[in-house]
Short mmCIF file of C-alpha atoms in Angstrom, two decimals:
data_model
loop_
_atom_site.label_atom_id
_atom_site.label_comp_id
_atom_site.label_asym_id
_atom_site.label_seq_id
_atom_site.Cartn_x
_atom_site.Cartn_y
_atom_site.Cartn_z
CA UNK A 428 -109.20 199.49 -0.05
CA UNK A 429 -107.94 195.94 -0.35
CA UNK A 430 -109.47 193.09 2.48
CA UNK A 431 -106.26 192.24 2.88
CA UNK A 432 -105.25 195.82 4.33
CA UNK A 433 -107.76 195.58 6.71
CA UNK A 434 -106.73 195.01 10.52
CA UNK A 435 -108.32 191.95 11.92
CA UNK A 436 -108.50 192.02 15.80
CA UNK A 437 -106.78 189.22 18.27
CA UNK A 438 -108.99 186.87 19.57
CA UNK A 439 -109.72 188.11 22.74
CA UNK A 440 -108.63 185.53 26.01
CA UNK A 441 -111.77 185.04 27.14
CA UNK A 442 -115.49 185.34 26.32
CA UNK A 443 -116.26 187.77 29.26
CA UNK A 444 -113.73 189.98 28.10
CA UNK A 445 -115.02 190.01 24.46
CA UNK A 446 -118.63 190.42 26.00
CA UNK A 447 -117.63 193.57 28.33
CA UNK A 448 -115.56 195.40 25.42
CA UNK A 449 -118.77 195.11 23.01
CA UNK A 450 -121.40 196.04 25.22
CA UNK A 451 -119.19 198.79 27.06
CA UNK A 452 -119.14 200.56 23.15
CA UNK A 453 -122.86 200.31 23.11
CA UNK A 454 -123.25 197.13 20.83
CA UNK A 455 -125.10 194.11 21.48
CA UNK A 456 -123.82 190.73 21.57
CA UNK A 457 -125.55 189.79 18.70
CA UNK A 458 -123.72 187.52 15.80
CA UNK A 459 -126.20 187.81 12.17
CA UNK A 460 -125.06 184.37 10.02
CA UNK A 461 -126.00 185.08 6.36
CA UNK A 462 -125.52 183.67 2.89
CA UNK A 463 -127.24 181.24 0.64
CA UNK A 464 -126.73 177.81 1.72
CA UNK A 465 -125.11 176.73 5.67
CA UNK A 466 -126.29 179.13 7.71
CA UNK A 467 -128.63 177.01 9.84
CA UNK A 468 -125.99 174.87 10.23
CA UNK A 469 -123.61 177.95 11.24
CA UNK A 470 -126.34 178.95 13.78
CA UNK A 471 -126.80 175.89 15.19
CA UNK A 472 -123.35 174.86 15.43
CA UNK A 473 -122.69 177.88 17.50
CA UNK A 474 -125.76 177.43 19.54
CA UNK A 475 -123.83 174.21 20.26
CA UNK A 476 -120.67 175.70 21.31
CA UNK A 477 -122.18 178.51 23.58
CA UNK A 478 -124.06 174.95 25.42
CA UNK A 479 -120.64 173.77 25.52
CA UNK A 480 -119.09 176.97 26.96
CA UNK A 481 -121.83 176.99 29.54
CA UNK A 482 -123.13 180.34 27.71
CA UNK A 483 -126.87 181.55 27.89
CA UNK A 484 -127.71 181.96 24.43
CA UNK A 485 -130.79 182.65 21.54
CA UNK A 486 -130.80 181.81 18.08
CA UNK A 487 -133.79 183.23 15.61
CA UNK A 488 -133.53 180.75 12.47
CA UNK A 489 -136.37 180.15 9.98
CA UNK A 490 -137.65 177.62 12.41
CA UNK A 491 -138.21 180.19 15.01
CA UNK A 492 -136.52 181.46 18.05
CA UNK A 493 -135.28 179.66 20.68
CA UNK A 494 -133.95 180.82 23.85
CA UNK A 495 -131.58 178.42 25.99
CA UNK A 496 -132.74 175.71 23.63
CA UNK A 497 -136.49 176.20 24.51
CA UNK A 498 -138.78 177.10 21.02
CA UNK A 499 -141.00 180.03 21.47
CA UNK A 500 -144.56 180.81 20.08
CA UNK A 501 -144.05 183.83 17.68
CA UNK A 502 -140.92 185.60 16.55
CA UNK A 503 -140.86 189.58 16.83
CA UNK A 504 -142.26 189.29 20.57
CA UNK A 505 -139.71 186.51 21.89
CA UNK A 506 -137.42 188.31 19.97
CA UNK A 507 -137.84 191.57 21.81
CA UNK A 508 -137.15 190.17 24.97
CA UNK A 509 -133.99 188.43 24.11
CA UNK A 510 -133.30 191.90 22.88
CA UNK A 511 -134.34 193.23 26.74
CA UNK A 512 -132.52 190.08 28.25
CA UNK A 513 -129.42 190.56 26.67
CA UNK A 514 -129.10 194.42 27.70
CA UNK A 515 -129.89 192.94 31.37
CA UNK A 516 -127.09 190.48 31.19
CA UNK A 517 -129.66 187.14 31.65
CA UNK A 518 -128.62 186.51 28.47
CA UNK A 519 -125.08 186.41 27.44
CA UNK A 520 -124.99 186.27 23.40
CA UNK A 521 -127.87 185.92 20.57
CA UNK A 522 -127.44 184.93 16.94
CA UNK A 523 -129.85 185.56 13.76
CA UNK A 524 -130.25 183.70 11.18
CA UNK A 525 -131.00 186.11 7.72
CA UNK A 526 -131.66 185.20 4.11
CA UNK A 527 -131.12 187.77 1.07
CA UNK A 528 -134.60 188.75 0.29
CA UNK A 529 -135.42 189.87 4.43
CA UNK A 530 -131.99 191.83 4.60
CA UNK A 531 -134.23 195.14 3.84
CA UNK A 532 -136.44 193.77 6.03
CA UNK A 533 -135.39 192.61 8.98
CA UNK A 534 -134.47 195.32 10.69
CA UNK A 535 -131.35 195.45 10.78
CA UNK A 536 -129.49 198.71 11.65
CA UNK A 537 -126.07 200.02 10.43
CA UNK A 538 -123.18 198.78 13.21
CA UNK A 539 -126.04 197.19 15.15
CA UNK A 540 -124.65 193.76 15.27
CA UNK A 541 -120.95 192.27 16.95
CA UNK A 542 -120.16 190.18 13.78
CA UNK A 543 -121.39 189.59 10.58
CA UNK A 544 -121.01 185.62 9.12
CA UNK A 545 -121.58 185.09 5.09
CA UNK A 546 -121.19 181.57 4.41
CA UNK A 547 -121.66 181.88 0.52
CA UNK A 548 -123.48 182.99 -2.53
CA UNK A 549 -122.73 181.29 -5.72
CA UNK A 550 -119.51 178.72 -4.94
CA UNK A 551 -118.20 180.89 -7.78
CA UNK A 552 -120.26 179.17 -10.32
CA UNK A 553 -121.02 181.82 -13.10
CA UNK A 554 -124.38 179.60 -13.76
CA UNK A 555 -125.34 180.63 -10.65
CA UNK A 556 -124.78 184.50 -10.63
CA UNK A 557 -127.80 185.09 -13.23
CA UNK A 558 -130.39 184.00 -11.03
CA UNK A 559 -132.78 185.74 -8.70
CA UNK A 560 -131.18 184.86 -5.24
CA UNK A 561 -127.37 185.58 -6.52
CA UNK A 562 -128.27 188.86 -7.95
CA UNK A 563 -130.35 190.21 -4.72
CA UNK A 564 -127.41 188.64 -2.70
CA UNK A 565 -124.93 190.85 -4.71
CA UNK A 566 -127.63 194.08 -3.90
CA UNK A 567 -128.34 193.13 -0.36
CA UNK A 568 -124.39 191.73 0.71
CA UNK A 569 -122.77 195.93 1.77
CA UNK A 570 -126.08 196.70 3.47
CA UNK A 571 -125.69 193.50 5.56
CA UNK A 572 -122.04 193.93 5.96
CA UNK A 573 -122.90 197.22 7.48
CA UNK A 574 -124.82 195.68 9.99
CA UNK A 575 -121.63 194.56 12.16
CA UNK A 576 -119.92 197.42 13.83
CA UNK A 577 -116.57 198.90 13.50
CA UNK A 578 -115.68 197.79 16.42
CA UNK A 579 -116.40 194.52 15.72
CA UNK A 580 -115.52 191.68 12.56
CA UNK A 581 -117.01 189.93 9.10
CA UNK A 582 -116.25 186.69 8.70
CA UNK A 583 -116.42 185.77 5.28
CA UNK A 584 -116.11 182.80 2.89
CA UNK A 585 -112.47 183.23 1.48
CA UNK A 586 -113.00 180.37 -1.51
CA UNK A 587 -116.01 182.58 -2.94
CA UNK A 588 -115.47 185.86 -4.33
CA UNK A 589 -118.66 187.25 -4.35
CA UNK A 590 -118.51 187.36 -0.99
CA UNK A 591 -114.85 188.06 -0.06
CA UNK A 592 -113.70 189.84 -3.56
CA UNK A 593 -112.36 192.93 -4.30
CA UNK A 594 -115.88 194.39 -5.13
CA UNK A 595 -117.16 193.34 -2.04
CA UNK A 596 -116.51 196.45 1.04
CA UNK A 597 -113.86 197.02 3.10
CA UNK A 598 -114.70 199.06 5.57
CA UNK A 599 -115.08 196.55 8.72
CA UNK A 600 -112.23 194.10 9.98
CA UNK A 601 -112.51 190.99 8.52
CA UNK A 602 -111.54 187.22 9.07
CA UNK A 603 -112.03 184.61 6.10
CA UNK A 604 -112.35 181.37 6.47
CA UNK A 605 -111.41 178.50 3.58
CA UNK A 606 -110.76 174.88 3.09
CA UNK A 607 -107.15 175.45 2.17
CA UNK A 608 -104.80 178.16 3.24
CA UNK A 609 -103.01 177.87 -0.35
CA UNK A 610 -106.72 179.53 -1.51
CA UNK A 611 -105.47 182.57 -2.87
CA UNK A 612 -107.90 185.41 -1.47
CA UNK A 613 -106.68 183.33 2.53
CA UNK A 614 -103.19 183.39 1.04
CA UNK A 615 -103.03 187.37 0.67
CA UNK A 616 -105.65 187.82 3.99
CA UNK A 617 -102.62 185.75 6.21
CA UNK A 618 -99.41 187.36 4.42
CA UNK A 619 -101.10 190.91 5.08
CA UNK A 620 -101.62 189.80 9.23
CA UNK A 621 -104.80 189.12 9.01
CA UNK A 622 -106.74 186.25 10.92
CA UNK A 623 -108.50 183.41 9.25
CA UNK A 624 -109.68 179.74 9.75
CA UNK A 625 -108.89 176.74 7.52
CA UNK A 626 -108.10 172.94 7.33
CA UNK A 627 -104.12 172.03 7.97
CA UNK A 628 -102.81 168.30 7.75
CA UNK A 629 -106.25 167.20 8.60
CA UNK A 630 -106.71 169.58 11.45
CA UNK A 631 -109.31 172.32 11.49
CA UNK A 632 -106.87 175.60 12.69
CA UNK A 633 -107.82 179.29 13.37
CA UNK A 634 -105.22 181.54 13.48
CA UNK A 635 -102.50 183.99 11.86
CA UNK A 636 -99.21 183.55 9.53
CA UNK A 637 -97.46 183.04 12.90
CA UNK A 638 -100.10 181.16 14.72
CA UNK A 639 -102.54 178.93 15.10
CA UNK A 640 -105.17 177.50 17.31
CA UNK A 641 -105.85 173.45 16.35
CA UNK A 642 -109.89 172.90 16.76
CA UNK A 643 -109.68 169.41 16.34
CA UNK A 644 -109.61 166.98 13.43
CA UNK A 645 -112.10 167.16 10.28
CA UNK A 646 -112.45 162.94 10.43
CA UNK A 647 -114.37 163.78 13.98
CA UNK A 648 -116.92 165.33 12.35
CA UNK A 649 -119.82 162.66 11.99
CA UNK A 650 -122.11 165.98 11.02
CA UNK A 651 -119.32 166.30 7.63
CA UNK A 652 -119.33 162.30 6.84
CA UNK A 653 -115.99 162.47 9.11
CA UNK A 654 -114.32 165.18 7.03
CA UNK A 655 -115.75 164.20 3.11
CA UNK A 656 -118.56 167.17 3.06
CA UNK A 657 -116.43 169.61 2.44
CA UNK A 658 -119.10 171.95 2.64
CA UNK A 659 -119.87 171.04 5.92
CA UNK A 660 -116.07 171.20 7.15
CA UNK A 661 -116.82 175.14 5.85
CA UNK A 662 -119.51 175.04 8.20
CA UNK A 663 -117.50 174.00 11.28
CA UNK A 664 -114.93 176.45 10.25
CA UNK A 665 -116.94 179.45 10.48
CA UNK A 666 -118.31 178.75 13.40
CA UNK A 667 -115.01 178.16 14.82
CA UNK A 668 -113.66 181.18 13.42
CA UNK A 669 -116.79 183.21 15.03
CA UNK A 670 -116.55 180.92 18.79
CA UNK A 671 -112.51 182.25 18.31
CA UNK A 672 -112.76 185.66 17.66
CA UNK A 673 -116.01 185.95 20.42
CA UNK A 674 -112.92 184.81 23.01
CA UNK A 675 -114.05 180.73 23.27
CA UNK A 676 -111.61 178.09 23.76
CA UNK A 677 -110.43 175.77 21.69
CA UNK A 678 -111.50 172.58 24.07
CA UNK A 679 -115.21 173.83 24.29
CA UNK A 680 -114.91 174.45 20.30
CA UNK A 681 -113.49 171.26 19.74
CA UNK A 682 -116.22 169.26 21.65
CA UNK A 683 -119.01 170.95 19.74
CA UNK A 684 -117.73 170.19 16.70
CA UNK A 685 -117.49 166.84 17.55
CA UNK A 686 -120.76 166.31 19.08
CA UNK A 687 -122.61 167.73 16.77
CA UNK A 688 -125.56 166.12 14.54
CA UNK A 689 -128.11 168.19 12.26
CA UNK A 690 -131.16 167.51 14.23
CA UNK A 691 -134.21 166.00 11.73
CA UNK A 692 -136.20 168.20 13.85
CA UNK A 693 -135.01 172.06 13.93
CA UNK A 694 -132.76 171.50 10.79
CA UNK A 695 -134.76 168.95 8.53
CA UNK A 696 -133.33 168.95 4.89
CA UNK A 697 -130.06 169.68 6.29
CA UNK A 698 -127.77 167.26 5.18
CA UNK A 699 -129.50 164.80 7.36
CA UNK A 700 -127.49 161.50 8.08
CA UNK A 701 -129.24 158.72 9.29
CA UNK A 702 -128.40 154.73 9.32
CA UNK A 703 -131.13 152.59 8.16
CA UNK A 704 -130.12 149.01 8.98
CA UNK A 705 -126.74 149.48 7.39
CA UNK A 706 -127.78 151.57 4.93
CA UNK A 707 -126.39 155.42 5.30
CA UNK A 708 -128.93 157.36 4.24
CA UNK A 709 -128.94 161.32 3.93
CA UNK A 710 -131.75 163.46 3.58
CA UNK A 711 -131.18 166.72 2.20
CA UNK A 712 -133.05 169.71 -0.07
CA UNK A 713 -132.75 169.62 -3.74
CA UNK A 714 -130.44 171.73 -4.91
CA UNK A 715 -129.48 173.54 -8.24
CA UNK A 716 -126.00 171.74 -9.78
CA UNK A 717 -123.79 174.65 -8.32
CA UNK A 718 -124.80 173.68 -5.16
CA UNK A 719 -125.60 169.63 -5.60
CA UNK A 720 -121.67 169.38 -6.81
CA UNK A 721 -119.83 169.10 -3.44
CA UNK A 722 -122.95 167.02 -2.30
CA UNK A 723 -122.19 164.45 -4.58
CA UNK A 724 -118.72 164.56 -4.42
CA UNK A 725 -118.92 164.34 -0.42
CA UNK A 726 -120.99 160.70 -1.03
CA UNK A 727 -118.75 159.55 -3.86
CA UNK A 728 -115.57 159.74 -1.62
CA UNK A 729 -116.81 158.53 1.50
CA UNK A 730 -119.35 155.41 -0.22
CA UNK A 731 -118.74 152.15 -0.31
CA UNK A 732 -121.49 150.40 -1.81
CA UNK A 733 -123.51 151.83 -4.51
CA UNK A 734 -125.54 155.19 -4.65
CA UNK A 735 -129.35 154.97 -4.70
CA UNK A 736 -130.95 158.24 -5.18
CA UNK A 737 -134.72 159.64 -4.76
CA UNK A 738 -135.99 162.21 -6.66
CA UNK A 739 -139.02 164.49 -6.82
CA UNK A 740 -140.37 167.34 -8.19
CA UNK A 741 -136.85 169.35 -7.74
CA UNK A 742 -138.81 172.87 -7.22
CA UNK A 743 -135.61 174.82 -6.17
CA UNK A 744 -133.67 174.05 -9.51
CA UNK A 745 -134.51 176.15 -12.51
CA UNK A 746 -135.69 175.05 -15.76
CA UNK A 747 -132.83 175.60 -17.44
CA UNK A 748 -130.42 174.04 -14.62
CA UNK A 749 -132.95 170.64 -14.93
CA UNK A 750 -130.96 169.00 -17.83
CA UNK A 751 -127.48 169.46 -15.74
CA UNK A 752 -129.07 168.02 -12.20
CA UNK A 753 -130.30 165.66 -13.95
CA UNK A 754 -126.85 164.33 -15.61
CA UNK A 755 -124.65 164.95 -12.39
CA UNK A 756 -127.26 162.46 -10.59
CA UNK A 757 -127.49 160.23 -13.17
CA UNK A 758 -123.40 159.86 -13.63
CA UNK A 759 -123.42 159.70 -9.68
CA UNK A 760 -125.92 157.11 -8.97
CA UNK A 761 -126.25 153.44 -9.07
CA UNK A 762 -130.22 153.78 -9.15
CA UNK A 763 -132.76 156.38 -9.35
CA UNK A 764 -136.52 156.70 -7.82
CA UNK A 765 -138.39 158.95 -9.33
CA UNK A 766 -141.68 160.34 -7.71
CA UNK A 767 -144.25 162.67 -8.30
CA UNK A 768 -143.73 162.93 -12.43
CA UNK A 769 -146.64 163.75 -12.98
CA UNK A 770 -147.40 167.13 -11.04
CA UNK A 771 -145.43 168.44 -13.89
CA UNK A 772 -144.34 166.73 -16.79
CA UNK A 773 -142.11 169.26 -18.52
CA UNK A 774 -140.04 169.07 -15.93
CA UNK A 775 -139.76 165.67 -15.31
CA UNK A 776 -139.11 165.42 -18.81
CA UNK A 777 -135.99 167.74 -18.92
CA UNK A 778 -134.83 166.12 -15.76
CA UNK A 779 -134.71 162.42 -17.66
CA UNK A 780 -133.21 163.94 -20.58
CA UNK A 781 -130.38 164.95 -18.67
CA UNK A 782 -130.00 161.72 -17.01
CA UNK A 783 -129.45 160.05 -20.31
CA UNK A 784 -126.46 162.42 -21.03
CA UNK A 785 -124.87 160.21 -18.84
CA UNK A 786 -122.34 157.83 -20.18
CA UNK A 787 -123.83 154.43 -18.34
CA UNK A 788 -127.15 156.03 -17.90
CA UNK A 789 -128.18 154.07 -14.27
CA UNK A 790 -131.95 152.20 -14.14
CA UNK A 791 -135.34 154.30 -13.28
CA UNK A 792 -137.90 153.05 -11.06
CA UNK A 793 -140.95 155.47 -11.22
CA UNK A 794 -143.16 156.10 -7.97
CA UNK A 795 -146.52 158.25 -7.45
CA UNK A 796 -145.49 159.58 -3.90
CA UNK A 797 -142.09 160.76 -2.22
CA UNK A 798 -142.87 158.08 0.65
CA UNK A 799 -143.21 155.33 -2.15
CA UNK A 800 -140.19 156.10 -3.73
CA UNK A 801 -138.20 156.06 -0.40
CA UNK A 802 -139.95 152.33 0.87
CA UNK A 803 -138.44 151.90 -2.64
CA UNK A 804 -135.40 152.72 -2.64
CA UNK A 805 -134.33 150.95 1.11
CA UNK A 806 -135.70 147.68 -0.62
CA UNK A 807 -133.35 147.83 -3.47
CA UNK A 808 -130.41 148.89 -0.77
CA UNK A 809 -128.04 146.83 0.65
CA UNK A 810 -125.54 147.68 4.16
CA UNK A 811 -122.94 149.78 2.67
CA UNK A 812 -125.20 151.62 0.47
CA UNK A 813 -125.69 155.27 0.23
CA UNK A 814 -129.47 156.28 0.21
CA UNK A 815 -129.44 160.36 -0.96
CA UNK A 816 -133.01 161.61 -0.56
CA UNK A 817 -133.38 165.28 -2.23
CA UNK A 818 -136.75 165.76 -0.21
CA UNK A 819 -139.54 167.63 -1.10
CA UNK A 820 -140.67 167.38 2.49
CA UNK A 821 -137.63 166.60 4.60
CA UNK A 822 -139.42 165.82 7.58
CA UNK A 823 -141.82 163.16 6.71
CA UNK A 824 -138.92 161.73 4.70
CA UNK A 825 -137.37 161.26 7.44
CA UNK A 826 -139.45 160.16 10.07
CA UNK A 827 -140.30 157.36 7.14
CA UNK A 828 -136.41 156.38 7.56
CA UNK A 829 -136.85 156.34 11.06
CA UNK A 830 -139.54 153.74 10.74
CA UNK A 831 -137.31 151.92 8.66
CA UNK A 832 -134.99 151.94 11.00
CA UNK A 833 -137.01 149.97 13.56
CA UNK A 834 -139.24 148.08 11.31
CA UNK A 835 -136.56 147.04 8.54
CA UNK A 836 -136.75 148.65 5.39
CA UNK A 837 -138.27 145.49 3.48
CA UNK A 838 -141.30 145.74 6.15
CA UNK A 839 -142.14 149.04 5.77
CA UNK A 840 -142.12 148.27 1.99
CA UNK A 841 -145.12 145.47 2.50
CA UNK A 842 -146.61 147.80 4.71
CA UNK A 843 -146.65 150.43 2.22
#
C-alpha cells in the first residue's frame, strides 16, 4: 500500500478538540519525536509552542524530563506521573524524545502514542546506510511507527526515503514534511490529498494541494541562521506540521518559531549560535560527512568573513569516513585548530590526510586541549567571521565563548 494512498486527517480547529477526540479513543496525548539527528530540536521546539499556546506540557529528552519547564531528578519516576497527570487532565500533552538503539527498550507499546515524528536516518547518503545506527534504524523504524495509533498520524521526513519510502509501512495516516514541495515523494503525498509541510516563496506553509496555512517566514528564524540551515528549517517544519495537525494556530506557531534559540544549556552541541564580539560562532557535535554537508553549506551561504574551524578528536565519525570530514572541512575553512592529536594518532593522521585533498589546503594550528584551540581560534578571528566548533564537550566550549564574550576573545587568550 502506497503512502500516498493513505488518508491524512484535517487539522483539527482547535487543540481541545484534538485533545478530547484522542483521549475519548483511549490514547494519550503523547507525541514520540524519533530519528537520527533533530529531534531535540523537534522536542524542544514544540515544548516552545505548547508555552506559546498557553499548554501544560512534558518533554523526556536525553537531558531528562521536564515538566512545565521545571527539570526533574530521575526519569522513569517523573515520568510515571506525567503519565498519571496527563490521564487527570493537569497536564494537557507530553512528548518523548527516542533514539534507535532504546526503541526495544523504551517501552513503547503498539498504538500507544497520538503521533509518531521521524526526522531522518541517513539524508539518503548510501555511505551512511552501512553503518551501525542506519542499519538498527532500518530494524527498529515499523516497530516505532507502530507506536502511534490508528487513530492518530506519522509525520515523516519526505526528502529521505528511508524513512518515507516505499519499503517503509503504510498502515497509519501520514503527513511528510520537506524543504520543497517539487520533492518528489511531497509531490505524489499532495496530488493523492494528503497533508504535508514545506517551504513556499520563502514562507514556511502546512497544508494540502488546495490549501495552505503560512507559519511565517524561514529568514525569522535566528535558530536556522535566518533561513540558511536548511536542516534546521526541517526542524521548524516538523514541528509545525505536528503543532498543525495537534489543532494549534498558526499565530502561536509562528511566534515560537521565531523566538526560538537552542539553549547552551538543555540542548548543548545543538547547532549552538553565539556572537563573540562580532564573531558568529556555532558550537555543534562532530558529525560524519553525510551529516556535516548541510552544516557547512548552511555557514558557507550565510558567512561573510572567513571560516575558522576547531577540531578534536571527531569520536562520532568512523575511520573510514575520517579522510572525507577531513577534506569537506578543509575545502570549507579559512583556518583549522586542531586539538587533542595526540589521544590518538591514527586518527588524527587520516583526518590531515584528508585535509590535504583539498585543492588550497587552508593553514593548521595544533593545540593540546579543546579550550586552547578555541582561545585560539577567537584570536585569529575577526567581526564577520564564522567560528564552527565541532565540540567534544559542547558545554564547556561554550561557556569558554561566553567568557569571551565578556572578556574579549584576545583576553581570554593571555589568560589562557
Amino acid at each position: 500500500m502506497s503512502s500516498m494512498q493513505s488518508s491524512s486527517p484535517v487539522a483539527f480547529p482547535t487543540f481541545a478538540d484534538w485533545r478530547s477526540r484522542i483521549t475519548s479513543a483511549g490514547i494519550k496525548p503523547v507525541v514520540v519525536v524519533a530519528g537520527s539527528r533533530g529531534k531535540t530540536t523537534v522536542v524542544r521546539l514544540l515544548d516552545a509552542i505548547f508555552h506559546e499556546a498557553g499548554l501544560r506540557s512534558a518533554i523526556w529528552t536525553d537531558m531528562g524530563v521536564e515538566v512545565e519547564g521545571t527539570p526533574q531528578r530521575g526519569e522513569l519516576v517523573p515520568w510515571s506521573r506525567v503519565d498519571s497527570r496527563l490521564d487527570e487532565g493537569t497536564l494537557d500533552v507530553a512528548v518523548r524524545e527516542i533514539g534507535w538503539s532504546t526503541v526495544r527498550t523504551s517501552g513503547l507499546q503498539p498504538a500507544s502514542a497520538a503521533i509518531v515524528a521521524v526526522t531522518n536516518v541517513c539524508a539518503n547518503r548510501e555511505a551512511c546506510m552501512v553503518h551501525g545506527e542506519a542499519r538498527l534504524a532500518s530494524q527498529t523504524l515499523p516497530e516505532l511507527l507502530s507506536a502511534a495509533s490508528p487513530e492518530g498520524l506519522v509525520v515523516l521526513n519526505g526528502e529521505d526515503f528511508s524513512v518515507s519510502g516505499d519499503e517503509v509501512p503504510r498502515d497509519r495516516p501520514q503527513w511528510l514534511v520537506a524543504l520543497h514541495r517539487v520533492t518528489p515523494l511531497l509531490r505524489e503525498h499532495l496530488s493523492a490529498g494528503g497533508n504535508a509541510a514545506w517551504v513556499e516563496d520563502g514562507s514556511l506553509v502546512v497544508g494540502d494541494a488546495t490549501a495552505t496555512r503560512h507559519l511565517g517566514r524561514t529568514d525569522e528564524l535566528a535558530f536556522a541562521l535566518n533561513g540558511a540551515a536548511g536542516f534546521e528549517v526541517h526542524n521548524g517544519l516538523m514541528a509545525a506540521a505536528v503543532a498543525t495537525a495537534m489543532g494549534i494556530g498558526e499565530s502561536h506557531i509562528s511566534r515560537a518559531l521565531r523566538a526560538f534559540r537552542p539553549s547552551p544549556r538543555s540542548m548543548p552541541g545543538s547547532f549552538n549560535i553565539v556572537d563573540v564580539n562580532g564573531v558568529t560562532a556555532i558550537v555543534g557535535l562532530p558529525e560524519p560527512s553525510w551529516f556535516l554537508r548541510p552544516v557547512l553549506r548552511a555557514v558557507k551561504d550565510r558567512a561573510i568573513g572567513r571560516l575558522i574551524t576547531v577540531v578534536g578528536r571527531l569520536d562520532p565519525v568512523p575511520d573510514v569516513d575520517l579522510a572525507e570530514v577531513g577534506r569537506l572541512l578543509g575545502r570549507a575553512s579559512s583556518g583549522l585548530v586542531l586539538h587533542s592529536e595526540s589521544e590518538n594518532t591514527s586518527r588524527a593522521t587520516s583526518f590531515r590526510q584528508g585535509v590535504a585533498l583539498s585543492d588550497v589546503p587552508p593553514p593548521i594550528v595544533h593545540t593540546p586541549s579543546e579550550r586552547r584551540a578555541i582561545s585560539r581560534a577567537l584570536a585569529m578571528a575577526k567581526p564577520r567571521d564564522f567560528l564552527l566548533v565541532l565540540a567534544d564537550r559542547p558545554l564547556p566550549a561554550l561557556r569558554a565563548l561566553s567568557r569571551a564574550t565578556r572578556a574579549g576573545s584576545r583576553d581570554m587568550l593571555a589568560a589562557d
